[in-house]
Coordinates of C-alpha atoms in Angstrom, one line a residue:
Chain A
M1 CA 18.3 -21.0 -28.4
T2 CA 15.5 -18.5 -28.6
P3 CA 15.8 -15.1 -26.7
G4 CA 13.1 -16.4 -24.3
E5 CA 15.1 -19.6 -23.6
L6 CA 18.3 -17.5 -23.1
L7 CA 16.5 -15.3 -20.6
H8 CA 15.1 -18.4 -18.8
R9 CA 18.6 -19.9 -18.6
L10 CA 20.0 -16.6 -17.3
S11 CA 17.3 -16.5 -14.7
G12 CA 18.2 -20.0 -13.5
S13 CA 21.8 -19.1 -13.2
L14 CA 21.1 -16.1 -11.0
R15 CA 18.7 -18.2 -8.9
S16 CA 20.8 -21.3 -8.4
Q17 CA 24.4 -20.3 -8.8
I18 CA 25.0 -16.5 -8.5
G19 CA 22.5 -15.6 -5.8
P20 CA 23.5 -18.3 -3.3
A21 CA 27.2 -17.3 -3.7
V22 CA 26.6 -13.7 -2.7
G23 CA 27.4 -13.0 0.9
D24 CA 25.7 -9.6 1.4
E25 CA 22.0 -10.1 2.2
Y26 CA 20.7 -7.1 0.2
T27 CA 22.8 -7.9 -2.8
R28 CA 21.8 -11.5 -2.7
T29 CA 18.1 -10.4 -2.6
Q30 CA 18.8 -8.2 -5.6
A31 CA 20.2 -11.3 -7.4
F32 CA 17.1 -13.3 -6.7
M33 CA 14.9 -10.4 -7.8
A34 CA 16.8 -10.2 -11.0
S35 CA 16.2 -13.9 -11.5
V36 CA 12.4 -13.4 -11.0
I37 CA 12.4 -10.4 -13.5
L38 CA 14.3 -12.3 -16.1
E39 CA 11.9 -15.2 -15.8
R40 CA 8.9 -12.9 -16.4
L41 CA 10.7 -11.3 -19.4
S42 CA 11.4 -14.8 -20.7
K43 CA 7.7 -15.6 -20.6
Q44 CA 6.8 -12.2 -22.1
V45 CA 9.2 -12.7 -25.1
E46 CA 8.0 -16.3 -25.7
L47 CA 4.3 -15.3 -25.6
Q48 CA 4.5 -11.9 -27.3
S49 CA 3.6 -13.0 -30.8
A50 CA 0.7 -15.2 -29.7
H51 CA -0.7 -12.6 -27.3
G52 CA -0.4 -9.9 -29.9
E53 CA -2.4 -11.9 -32.4
A54 CA -5.0 -12.7 -29.8
E55 CA -5.3 -9.1 -28.9
R56 CA -5.7 -8.0 -32.5
A57 CA -8.4 -10.6 -33.1
D58 CA -10.2 -9.5 -30.0
M59 CA -10.1 -5.9 -30.9
I60 CA -11.3 -6.4 -34.5
A61 CA -14.3 -8.3 -33.2
L62 CA -15.0 -5.9 -30.3
C63 CA -14.9 -2.8 -32.5
A64 CA -17.3 -4.4 -35.0
Q65 CA -19.7 -5.2 -32.1
L66 CA -19.4 -1.8 -30.5
D67 CA -20.0 0.2 -33.6
P68 CA -23.8 -0.5 -33.9
V69 CA -24.3 -0.4 -30.1
L70 CA -22.7 3.1 -29.9
A71 CA -24.2 4.4 -33.1
L72 CA -26.3 7.0 -31.3
A73 CA -23.8 7.6 -28.5
P74 CA -22.5 11.2 -27.7
D75 CA -19.9 12.6 -30.0
Q76 CA -17.0 12.1 -27.6
V77 CA -17.8 8.4 -27.3
R78 CA -18.0 8.0 -31.0
A79 CA -14.6 9.8 -31.4
D80 CA -13.0 7.6 -28.8
L81 CA -14.4 4.4 -30.4
E82 CA -13.0 5.5 -33.8
S83 CA -9.6 6.2 -32.3
A84 CA -9.5 2.7 -30.8
V85 CA -10.6 1.3 -34.1
S86 CA -7.8 3.1 -35.9
T87 CA -5.0 1.8 -33.7
C88 CA -6.6 -1.6 -32.9
R89 CA -4.7 -1.6 -29.6
L90 CA -6.4 -2.7 -26.5
D91 CA -4.5 -0.1 -24.4
D92 CA -6.3 2.6 -26.4
L93 CA -9.7 1.6 -25.0
G94 CA -9.1 3.6 -21.9
P95 CA -10.4 6.9 -23.2
L96 CA -13.5 5.2 -24.6
I97 CA -14.2 3.7 -21.2
D98 CA -13.7 7.1 -19.6
S99 CA -16.2 8.6 -22.0
L100 CA -18.8 5.9 -21.2
Y101 CA -18.8 6.9 -17.6
E102 CA -19.5 10.6 -18.4
P103 CA -22.9 11.7 -17.0
E104 CA -24.4 12.4 -20.4
V105 CA -24.1 8.7 -21.4
E106 CA -27.3 6.8 -20.6
P107 CA -26.7 4.0 -18.0
E108 CA -28.3 1.4 -20.4
L109 CA -25.9 2.4 -23.1
R110 CA -22.9 2.3 -20.8
D111 CA -23.9 -1.2 -19.5
A112 CA -24.4 -2.5 -23.0
A113 CA -21.0 -1.3 -24.1
L114 CA -19.2 -2.5 -20.9
G115 CA -20.9 -5.8 -21.4
L116 CA -19.0 -6.1 -24.7
L117 CA -15.8 -4.6 -23.4
R118 CA -15.3 -6.5 -20.2
P119 CA -14.9 -10.0 -21.7
V120 CA -12.2 -8.7 -23.9
L121 CA -10.5 -7.0 -20.9
R122 CA -10.8 -10.2 -19.0
R123 CA -9.1 -12.2 -21.7
D124 CA -6.3 -9.6 -21.9
I125 CA -5.6 -9.6 -18.2
D126 CA -5.6 -13.4 -18.3
R127 CA -2.9 -13.3 -20.9
R128 CA -0.9 -10.8 -18.8
M129 CA -1.4 -13.0 -15.7
A130 CA 0.2 -15.9 -17.6
I131 CA 3.4 -13.7 -17.5
A132 CA 3.0 -12.1 -14.1
T133 CA 2.6 -15.3 -12.1
Chain B
M1 CA 28.9 18.5 12.5
S2 CA 29.3 14.9 11.6
D3 CA 28.7 13.6 8.1
S4 CA 25.1 14.7 7.7
T5 CA 24.5 12.4 4.8
A6 CA 25.5 9.3 6.7
T7 CA 23.9 6.2 5.4
D8 CA 26.2 3.6 7.0
E9 CA 25.8 2.5 10.7
A10 CA 29.0 4.2 11.9
G11 CA 28.2 7.5 10.3
L12 CA 24.6 7.4 11.5
T13 CA 25.7 6.5 15.0
A14 CA 27.8 9.6 15.2
V15 CA 25.1 11.8 13.7
I16 CA 22.5 10.6 16.2
A17 CA 24.8 10.9 19.1
E18 CA 25.7 14.5 18.2
Y19 CA 22.0 15.3 17.7
L20 CA 20.8 13.8 21.0
T21 CA 23.7 15.4 23.0
E22 CA 22.3 18.7 22.0
K23 CA 18.6 17.8 22.4
L24 CA 18.9 16.1 25.8
E25 CA 21.1 18.9 27.1
V26 CA 23.2 16.5 29.1
D27 CA 26.6 17.1 30.5
G28 CA 29.1 15.1 28.5
V29 CA 28.0 13.1 25.5
V30 CA 25.2 10.7 24.6
S31 CA 26.4 7.4 23.2
I32 CA 24.4 5.3 20.8
E33 CA 24.3 1.5 21.3
D34 CA 22.8 -1.4 19.4
L35 CA 21.9 0.6 16.3
T36 CA 19.9 -1.7 14.1
R37 CA 18.0 -1.1 10.9
I38 CA 14.7 -2.8 10.7
A39 CA 11.9 -3.1 8.1
V40 CA 14.1 -2.7 5.1
G41 CA 11.1 -1.6 3.2
W42 CA 10.2 0.8 0.4
S43 CA 9.0 3.7 2.6
H44 CA 10.9 5.4 5.3
E45 CA 14.0 4.0 6.9
T46 CA 13.5 2.7 10.5
W47 CA 16.4 2.4 12.9
L48 CA 16.3 1.2 16.6
F49 CA 18.9 2.1 19.1
D50 CA 19.6 2.8 22.8
A51 CA 20.7 6.3 23.8
V52 CA 23.0 6.1 26.9
W53 CA 24.2 9.1 29.0
T54 CA 25.2 9.9 32.5
D55 CA 23.6 12.5 34.8
A56 CA 23.4 13.2 38.5
A57 CA 21.2 10.2 39.0
G58 CA 23.6 7.9 37.3
T59 CA 23.7 6.1 33.9
Q60 CA 20.5 6.6 31.9
R61 CA 19.4 4.3 29.0
R62 CA 16.5 5.0 26.8
G63 CA 15.3 3.0 23.8
M64 CA 14.5 5.1 20.7
C65 CA 13.5 4.7 17.1
L66 CA 14.6 6.9 14.2
R67 CA 12.3 7.1 11.1
R68 CA 14.1 8.9 8.2
D69 CA 13.0 9.9 4.7
P70 CA 15.6 8.6 2.2
G71 CA 14.2 10.9 -0.4
N72 CA 13.3 8.3 -2.9
A73 CA 10.7 6.2 -1.0
L74 CA 7.5 4.8 -2.1
L75 CA 4.5 7.0 -1.3
R76 CA 6.7 10.0 -0.9
E77 CA 3.9 12.0 -2.6
T78 CA 1.2 11.0 -0.1
S79 CA 3.1 10.6 3.2
D80 CA 5.6 12.9 5.0
L81 CA 7.2 12.7 8.3
A82 CA 5.9 16.1 9.4
Q83 CA 2.4 14.8 9.2
Q84 CA 3.3 11.5 10.9
F85 CA 4.9 13.4 13.8
R86 CA 1.9 15.6 14.2
V87 CA -0.6 12.7 14.2
L88 CA 1.4 10.7 16.7
R89 CA 1.6 13.8 19.0
C90 CA -2.2 14.2 18.7
L91 CA -2.7 10.5 19.6
E92 CA -0.7 10.8 22.9
A93 CA -3.8 12.0 24.7
T94 CA -6.0 9.2 23.4
Q95 CA -6.5 5.5 24.0
V96 CA -4.8 4.5 20.8
P97 CA -1.6 2.5 21.5
A98 CA 1.1 4.5 19.6
P99 CA 4.7 5.5 20.1
K100 CA 5.5 8.7 21.9
V101 CA 7.4 11.1 19.6
F102 CA 10.2 13.2 20.8
W103 CA 11.6 15.3 17.9
Y104 CA 11.0 16.0 14.2
E105 CA 13.7 17.4 12.0
P106 CA 12.4 18.7 8.6
D107 CA 15.7 19.2 6.9
S108 CA 18.6 17.0 6.0
V109 CA 21.2 18.9 8.0
S110 CA 20.9 17.2 11.4
L111 CA 20.1 13.6 10.7
G112 CA 20.9 13.1 7.0
G113 CA 17.2 13.5 5.9
P114 CA 13.9 14.6 7.3
A115 CA 13.4 12.4 10.4
I116 CA 11.5 11.6 13.5
I117 CA 12.9 10.3 16.8
M118 CA 10.4 8.5 18.9
E119 CA 10.3 6.0 21.8
K120 CA 11.1 2.4 21.1
V121 CA 8.1 0.4 22.1
A122 CA 8.4 -3.2 23.4
G123 CA 7.0 -5.7 21.0
E124 CA 7.5 -7.7 17.8
C125 CA 6.0 -7.4 14.4
P126 CA 6.0 -10.7 12.6
S127 CA 5.3 -10.5 8.9
P128 CA 2.0 -12.1 8.0
W129 CA 3.4 -12.8 4.5
R130 CA 5.8 -15.4 5.9
R131 CA 5.0 -18.8 7.3
A132 CA 6.7 -18.1 10.6
G133 CA 4.5 -15.0 11.0
R134 CA 1.3 -16.8 10.1
E135 CA 2.2 -19.5 12.7
F136 CA 2.8 -16.8 15.3
Y137 CA -0.7 -15.3 14.6
A138 CA -2.4 -18.6 14.5
A139 CA -1.0 -19.6 17.9
A140 CA -1.9 -16.2 19.3
A141 CA -5.5 -16.6 17.9
D142 CA -5.7 -19.9 19.8
R143 CA -4.7 -18.3 23.0
G144 CA -7.5 -15.7 22.5
V145 CA -6.0 -12.5 23.9
L146 CA -4.6 -10.9 20.7
P147 CA -7.8 -11.1 18.7
L148 CA -9.5 -9.0 21.4
S149 CA -6.6 -6.5 21.7
F150 CA -6.3 -6.2 17.9
T151 CA -10.0 -5.5 17.5
D152 CA -9.9 -3.1 20.5
S153 CA -7.1 -1.2 18.9
L154 CA -9.1 -0.5 15.7
A155 CA -12.1 0.5 17.8
A156 CA -9.9 2.9 19.8
I157 CA -8.8 4.6 16.6
H158 CA -12.4 5.0 15.4
N159 CA -13.4 6.2 18.9
V160 CA -10.9 9.1 18.9
D161 CA -12.5 12.5 19.2
W162 CA -10.5 13.6 16.2
A163 CA -11.6 17.3 16.4
A164 CA -10.7 17.5 20.2
A165 CA -7.4 15.7 19.5
G166 CA -6.5 18.3 16.9
L167 CA -6.5 15.9 14.0
D168 CA -8.8 18.0 11.8
F169 CA -5.6 19.3 10.2
L170 CA -5.7 16.1 8.1
G171 CA -8.6 17.6 6.2
V172 CA -12.3 16.9 6.9
P173 CA -14.5 15.7 4.1
A174 CA -17.6 17.6 3.3
G175 CA -20.8 15.6 3.4
G176 CA -22.2 13.2 0.9
D177 CA -19.7 11.2 -1.1
D178 CA -16.8 13.6 -0.7
F179 CA -14.7 11.2 1.3
A180 CA -14.7 8.4 -1.3
Q181 CA -14.3 11.0 -4.1
S182 CA -11.3 12.6 -2.4
E183 CA -9.6 9.2 -2.0
I184 CA -10.2 8.4 -5.7
R185 CA -8.6 11.8 -6.5
K186 CA -5.6 11.1 -4.3
W187 CA -4.8 7.7 -5.9
R188 CA -5.5 9.0 -9.3
E189 CA -2.9 11.7 -8.8
L190 CA -0.4 9.0 -7.6
I191 CA -1.1 7.0 -10.8
E192 CA -0.6 10.0 -13.0
A193 CA 2.6 10.9 -11.2
S194 CA 3.9 7.4 -11.7
G195 CA 4.3 7.7 -15.5
H196 CA 2.8 4.3 -15.9
S197 CA 0.8 3.7 -19.0
G198 CA -2.0 1.9 -17.1
H199 CA -4.6 -0.4 -18.5
P200 CA -8.3 0.0 -19.6
I201 CA -9.4 -2.1 -16.5
L202 CA -8.1 0.8 -14.4
N203 CA -10.3 3.2 -16.4
D204 CA -13.3 0.9 -15.8
L205 CA -12.5 0.6 -12.1
I206 CA -12.1 4.4 -11.6
G207 CA -15.2 5.1 -13.6
W208 CA -17.2 2.6 -11.5
L209 CA -15.8 4.0 -8.2
E210 CA -16.7 7.6 -9.1
T211 CA -20.2 6.6 -10.3
N212 CA -21.0 4.5 -7.2
A213 CA -19.3 6.4 -4.4
P214 CA -21.2 5.9 -1.1
T215 CA -22.2 8.6 1.2
T216 CA -20.6 8.7 4.6
D217 CA -22.8 9.2 7.6
R218 CA -20.1 9.3 10.3
L219 CA -16.5 10.5 10.2
T220 CA -13.7 9.0 12.3
L221 CA -10.0 8.8 12.3
V222 CA -9.1 6.1 9.7
H223 CA -5.7 4.4 9.9
G224 CA -5.7 3.3 6.3
A225 CA -3.6 0.1 6.6
F226 CA -4.8 -1.5 9.9
R227 CA -3.6 -5.2 9.7
T228 CA -1.1 -7.5 11.3
G229 CA 2.3 -6.5 10.2
N230 CA 1.5 -2.9 11.0
V231 CA 1.1 -3.3 14.7
L232 CA 3.6 -4.2 17.5
I233 CA 2.7 -7.1 19.7
H234 CA 3.9 -7.5 23.3
E235 CA 2.7 -10.4 25.5
D236 CA -0.2 -11.1 23.1
R237 CA -1.5 -7.5 23.2
V238 CA -1.0 -4.6 20.7
S239 CA 1.6 -2.4 22.2
A240 CA 1.7 0.1 19.4
V241 CA -0.1 0.7 16.1
L242 CA 2.5 1.6 13.5
D243 CA 2.7 2.9 9.9
W244 CA 0.8 6.2 10.3
E245 CA 1.3 7.0 6.6
L246 CA -2.2 6.7 5.1
Q247 CA -4.4 8.1 7.9
V248 CA -7.3 10.3 7.0
I249 CA -10.5 11.6 8.5
G250 CA -13.1 9.5 6.8
D251 CA -15.5 6.6 6.7
P252 CA -14.6 3.9 9.4
M253 CA -15.8 1.3 6.9
Y254 CA -12.6 2.0 5.0
D255 CA -10.6 0.4 7.8
V256 CA -13.2 -2.3 8.4
A257 CA -13.1 -3.3 4.7
Y258 CA -9.4 -3.6 5.0
M259 CA -9.9 -6.0 8.0
L260 CA -12.5 -8.0 6.1
T261 CA -10.7 -8.4 2.8
A262 CA -9.3 -11.8 1.9
L263 CA -6.2 -10.0 0.6
N264 CA -5.0 -9.5 4.2
R265 CA -5.0 -13.1 5.2
Q266 CA -3.4 -16.2 3.8
D267 CA -4.4 -19.9 4.3
T268 CA -6.9 -19.0 7.0
E269 CA -10.4 -17.6 7.6
L270 CA -9.1 -15.4 10.5
L271 CA -9.3 -11.8 9.6
S272 CA -5.8 -10.3 9.2
N273 CA -4.6 -13.9 10.1
V274 CA -5.7 -13.5 13.7
V275 CA -9.3 -12.5 14.4
P276 CA -12.4 -14.7 14.0
R277 CA -14.9 -12.8 11.9
Q278 CA -17.8 -13.1 14.2
L279 CA -15.7 -12.0 17.2
F280 CA -14.5 -9.0 15.3
V281 CA -18.0 -7.9 14.2
E282 CA -19.5 -8.3 17.6
R283 CA -16.7 -6.7 19.6
Y284 CA -16.1 -3.9 17.1
E285 CA -19.8 -2.9 16.9
S286 CA -20.1 -3.1 20.7
A287 CA -17.0 -1.0 21.3
T288 CA -17.7 1.7 18.7
G289 CA -21.5 1.8 18.4
I290 CA -20.9 1.6 14.6
T291 CA -22.8 -1.0 12.6
I292 CA -20.7 -2.6 10.0
D293 CA -22.1 -1.9 6.5
E294 CA -21.2 -4.8 4.2
D295 CA -22.2 -2.9 1.0
R296 CA -19.9 0.0 1.8
C297 CA -17.1 -2.5 2.7
R298 CA -17.4 -4.1 -0.7
Y299 CA -17.2 -0.7 -2.3
Y300 CA -14.0 0.1 -0.3
Q301 CA -12.5 -3.2 -1.3
L302 CA -12.7 -2.0 -4.9
L303 CA -11.2 1.3 -3.8
Y304 CA -8.3 -0.8 -2.3
A305 CA -7.9 -2.5 -5.6
M306 CA -7.3 1.0 -7.1
R307 CA -5.0 1.9 -4.3
S308 CA -3.0 -1.3 -4.8
A309 CA -2.6 -0.6 -8.5
A310 CA -1.6 3.0 -7.7
F311 CA 1.0 1.7 -5.2
W312 CA 2.6 -0.7 -7.6
M313 CA 2.5 1.8 -10.5
S314 CA 4.3 4.3 -8.2
A315 CA 6.8 1.7 -7.2
A316 CA 7.5 0.6 -10.7
G317 CA 7.8 4.2 -11.7
L318 CA 10.5 4.8 -9.1
Y319 CA 12.7 2.2 -10.8
A320 CA 11.7 3.2 -14.3
D321 CA 12.7 6.9 -13.8
G322 CA 16.0 5.9 -12.2
S323 CA 15.3 7.5 -8.8
N324 CA 15.6 4.1 -7.0
T325 CA 17.7 1.1 -8.1
D326 CA 16.1 -1.5 -5.8
L327 CA 15.1 -4.4 -8.1
R328 CA 12.2 -5.2 -5.9
L329 CA 10.6 -2.1 -7.3
A330 CA 11.2 -3.2 -10.9
R331 CA 9.4 -6.4 -10.1
T332 CA 6.3 -4.5 -9.1
E333 CA 5.6 -3.9 -12.8
W334 CA 3.9 -7.3 -12.7
S335 CA 2.2 -6.6 -9.4
V336 CA 0.2 -4.0 -11.3
T337 CA -1.2 -6.8 -13.4
V338 CA -2.1 -8.8 -10.3
A339 CA -3.9 -5.8 -8.8
L340 CA -5.8 -5.2 -12.0
E341 CA -6.8 -8.8 -12.2
Q342 CA -8.2 -8.5 -8.7
A343 CA -10.1 -5.3 -9.7
A344 CA -11.6 -7.1 -12.7
Q345 CA -12.8 -9.9 -10.3
E346 CA -14.2 -7.4 -7.9
L347 CA -16.1 -5.7 -10.8
G348 CA -17.6 -9.1 -11.7
Y349 CA -15.6 -10.1 -14.7

């Protein structure tokens, strides 16, 4: 049994056996919430490896595309791009996006960069939604 | 003094009885009957009860409501009972249906936490997130009275002369885009206080909101969460607008956007599950003289996406930092994802 399968089974026990046997309403609700949380964690554990690989592939391709587009961008934008490249983590794109919205960045440059960033963010949130719902 | 940290019904009954005996200045004692906790939510506690006492005219019974700050509630950074009390007192001289407030206690000595005691208003508040609630609102929509009363209540809020009512203590935005920018700042502070790591979509959303903030040409009192579930309904009419936790002086389109959003209805085209859109637009514009601006409403729907993300981050943070053990808060970690997905949609991706 994988850790994900174990969490899934624990979730089912809380939902179908433990929760219904609890008399107190608040505590019963907590049992059902715990079931929901364990189910989410089960999905997260099961999908973690595949999602991690997909994120890394997206980030490598994105950084390669952004590099020429932002070649003449202000220094802070370049620094934030290099930081994201070095970690290759999607969560580290936040400072780069913040920099793109600074007034000194030309709107055309911002739009071009966001045009590359947003499909990657879309795929990431889709992966997260597969766990959240 | 009774147990001032009372959290159980028996303890709280004694605490309230002692408090009201002093406040009502009656001979003998005030007894508390039918104490019931409602809205077991994430914000302030709400308790309903009847206060009963005897005076020269005989036995008196008055329905009351206690709202109490448990100290670890959601939105504790942005909403406090002192402000709610002051707002409700200001609204007493207006056309807005709202509960009459009696007393505010700022400390924890008297009632076990900062608290307001107000009148108990007749009515019910079915949850629009449950099937029974949606059936209630659908039936009321068919009868036709509640959609009018619901719209009129929002119009009444926007028609309040907020300066004359003394509501300028809420803070009055400067001209231009100051209202939108101040809301962004408020929700950004909540996000930062949550300790949540966030997501780049949130950076994109906030950047877009700051860059595209609309100017506001008319300032009104704004409720901030006007929808079914936040109003009491009695005989098909709004008997009281509740949840005065997010009110500001600002752009009335902020409330209108909340009415128009699909997020506040389920399995129906009726706004907030109860009002036909055309009826709302015509009656609201007629009652307020304000023309609904669809572009600004779309902007504020994006601002609501940021607010939702901030709410859920704050809720998840309360569990994560150990200040609240309610597992419903832990679950909101994934509600953040849903809010961000909504934001991405609203931004067009």
